[in-house]
Amino acid sequence: MKILTYPKNIEEIEKTKNIVDGFIIGIKDMSVNANIYIEDLNILSDIDKDIFISVNKNMHNGDLDRIKDILIELNK
């Protein structure tokens, strides 16, 4: 069993990184109740935890380019 948290901002990641096994990250404008920008996720590269990206809003055709950009950024 693992303990995961759904942080609302980068500060919560910093506060909880030593007590959880991983994070479910919601991307701003792509996930319900998310306030973390994809550009801010570089902080996670130094954290040796399980990272899950949540993209759970209702999508429209106009969102497809943004999703493509997010996937490219995550691949880096």
mmCIF file of C-alpha atoms in Angstrom:
data_model
loop_
_atom_site.group_PDB
_atom_site.id
_atom_site.type_symbol
_atom_site.label_atom_id
_atom_site.label_comp_id
_atom_site.label_asym_id
_atom_site.label_seq_id
_atom_site.Cartn_x
_atom_site.Cartn_y
_atom_site.Cartn_z
ATOM 1 C CA MET A 1 0.000 0.000 0.000
ATOM 2 C CA LYS A 2 1.216 3.502 -0.823
ATOM 3 C CA ILE A 3 0.163 6.907 0.430
ATOM 4 C CA LEU A 4 -0.524 9.406 -2.350
ATOM 5 C CA THR A 5 -1.583 13.019 -2.062
ATOM 6 C CA TYR A 6 -3.268 15.420 -4.467
ATOM 7 C CA PRO A 7 -1.427 18.700 -3.773
ATOM 8 C CA LYS A 8 -3.192 21.961 -4.561
ATOM 9 C CA ASN A 9 0.029 23.888 -5.152
ATOM 10 C CA ILE A 10 3.818 23.577 -5.232
ATOM 11 C CA GLU A 11 4.112 24.538 -1.559
ATOM 12 C CA GLU A 12 2.085 21.467 -0.540
ATOM 13 C CA ILE A 13 4.476 19.268 -2.504
ATOM 14 C CA GLU A 14 7.410 20.708 -0.556
ATOM 15 C CA LYS A 15 5.601 20.252 2.781
ATOM 16 C CA THR A 16 4.571 16.633 2.195
ATOM 17 C CA LYS A 17 7.375 15.165 0.077
ATOM 18 C CA ASN A 18 8.988 13.431 3.073
ATOM 19 C CA ILE A 19 5.817 11.777 4.377
ATOM 20 C CA VAL A 20 4.093 10.436 1.233
ATOM 21 C CA ASP A 21 5.002 7.832 -1.358
ATOM 22 C CA GLY A 22 3.838 9.861 -4.339
ATOM 23 C CA PHE A 23 1.731 12.612 -5.822
ATOM 24 C CA ILE A 24 -1.267 12.892 -8.112
ATOM 25 C CA ILE A 25 -0.686 16.171 -9.913
ATOM 26 C CA GLY A 26 -3.563 18.040 -11.509
ATOM 27 C CA ILE A 27 -2.523 20.353 -14.326
ATOM 28 C CA LYS A 28 -4.044 23.852 -14.336
ATOM 29 C CA ASP A 29 -6.882 24.143 -16.892
ATOM 30 C CA MET A 30 -6.703 20.404 -17.665
ATOM 31 C CA SER A 31 -7.822 18.954 -14.362
ATOM 32 C CA VAL A 32 -10.633 19.638 -11.939
ATOM 33 C CA ASN A 33 -9.533 21.712 -8.912
ATOM 34 C CA ALA A 34 -5.923 21.985 -10.066
ATOM 35 C CA ASN A 35 -3.662 24.976 -9.564
ATOM 36 C CA ILE A 36 -0.296 23.613 -10.681
ATOM 37 C CA TYR A 37 1.132 24.769 -13.989
ATOM 38 C CA ILE A 38 3.014 22.309 -16.168
ATOM 39 C CA GLU A 39 5.955 24.712 -16.172
ATOM 40 C CA ASP A 40 6.224 24.384 -12.371
ATOM 41 C CA LEU A 41 6.689 20.616 -12.456
ATOM 42 C CA ASN A 42 10.461 20.868 -12.790
ATOM 43 C CA ILE A 43 10.542 20.762 -8.976
ATOM 44 C CA LEU A 44 9.479 17.116 -9.216
ATOM 45 C CA SER A 45 12.623 16.085 -11.081
ATOM 46 C CA ASP A 46 14.556 16.172 -7.791
ATOM 47 C CA ILE A 47 11.959 14.163 -5.875
ATOM 48 C CA ASP A 48 12.250 10.373 -5.921
ATOM 49 C CA LYS A 49 8.519 9.652 -5.605
ATOM 50 C CA ASP A 50 5.765 8.158 -7.734
ATOM 51 C CA ILE A 51 4.226 10.896 -9.883
ATOM 52 C CA PHE A 52 0.835 10.599 -11.558
ATOM 53 C CA ILE A 53 -0.544 13.332 -13.804
ATOM 54 C CA SER A 54 -4.283 13.908 -13.650
ATOM 55 C CA VAL A 55 -6.020 15.242 -16.753
ATOM 56 C CA ASN A 56 -9.656 14.805 -15.847
ATOM 57 C CA LYS A 57 -11.752 17.636 -17.214
ATOM 58 C CA ASN A 58 -14.219 17.424 -20.066
ATOM 59 C CA MET A 59 -12.168 18.071 -23.189
ATOM 60 C CA HIS A 60 -13.095 20.012 -26.295
ATOM 61 C CA ASN A 61 -11.425 20.016 -29.696
ATOM 62 C CA GLY A 62 -9.668 23.248 -28.758
ATOM 63 C CA ASP A 63 -7.933 21.480 -25.853
ATOM 64 C CA LEU A 64 -6.095 18.970 -28.049
ATOM 65 C CA ASP A 65 -3.162 21.259 -28.850
ATOM 66 C CA ARG A 66 -2.745 22.048 -25.144
ATOM 67 C CA ILE A 67 -2.727 18.335 -24.283
ATOM 68 C CA LYS A 68 -0.106 17.734 -26.957
ATOM 69 C CA ASP A 69 2.051 20.518 -25.454
ATOM 70 C CA ILE A 70 1.651 19.010 -21.969
ATOM 71 C CA LEU A 71 2.724 15.566 -23.169
ATOM 72 C CA ILE A 72 5.787 17.019 -24.888
ATOM 73 C CA GLU A 73 6.714 18.939 -21.725
ATOM 74 C CA LEU A 74 6.259 15.844 -19.544
ATOM 75 C CA ASN A 75 8.451 13.819 -21.865
ATOM 76 C CA LYS A 76 11.325 16.227 -21.213
#
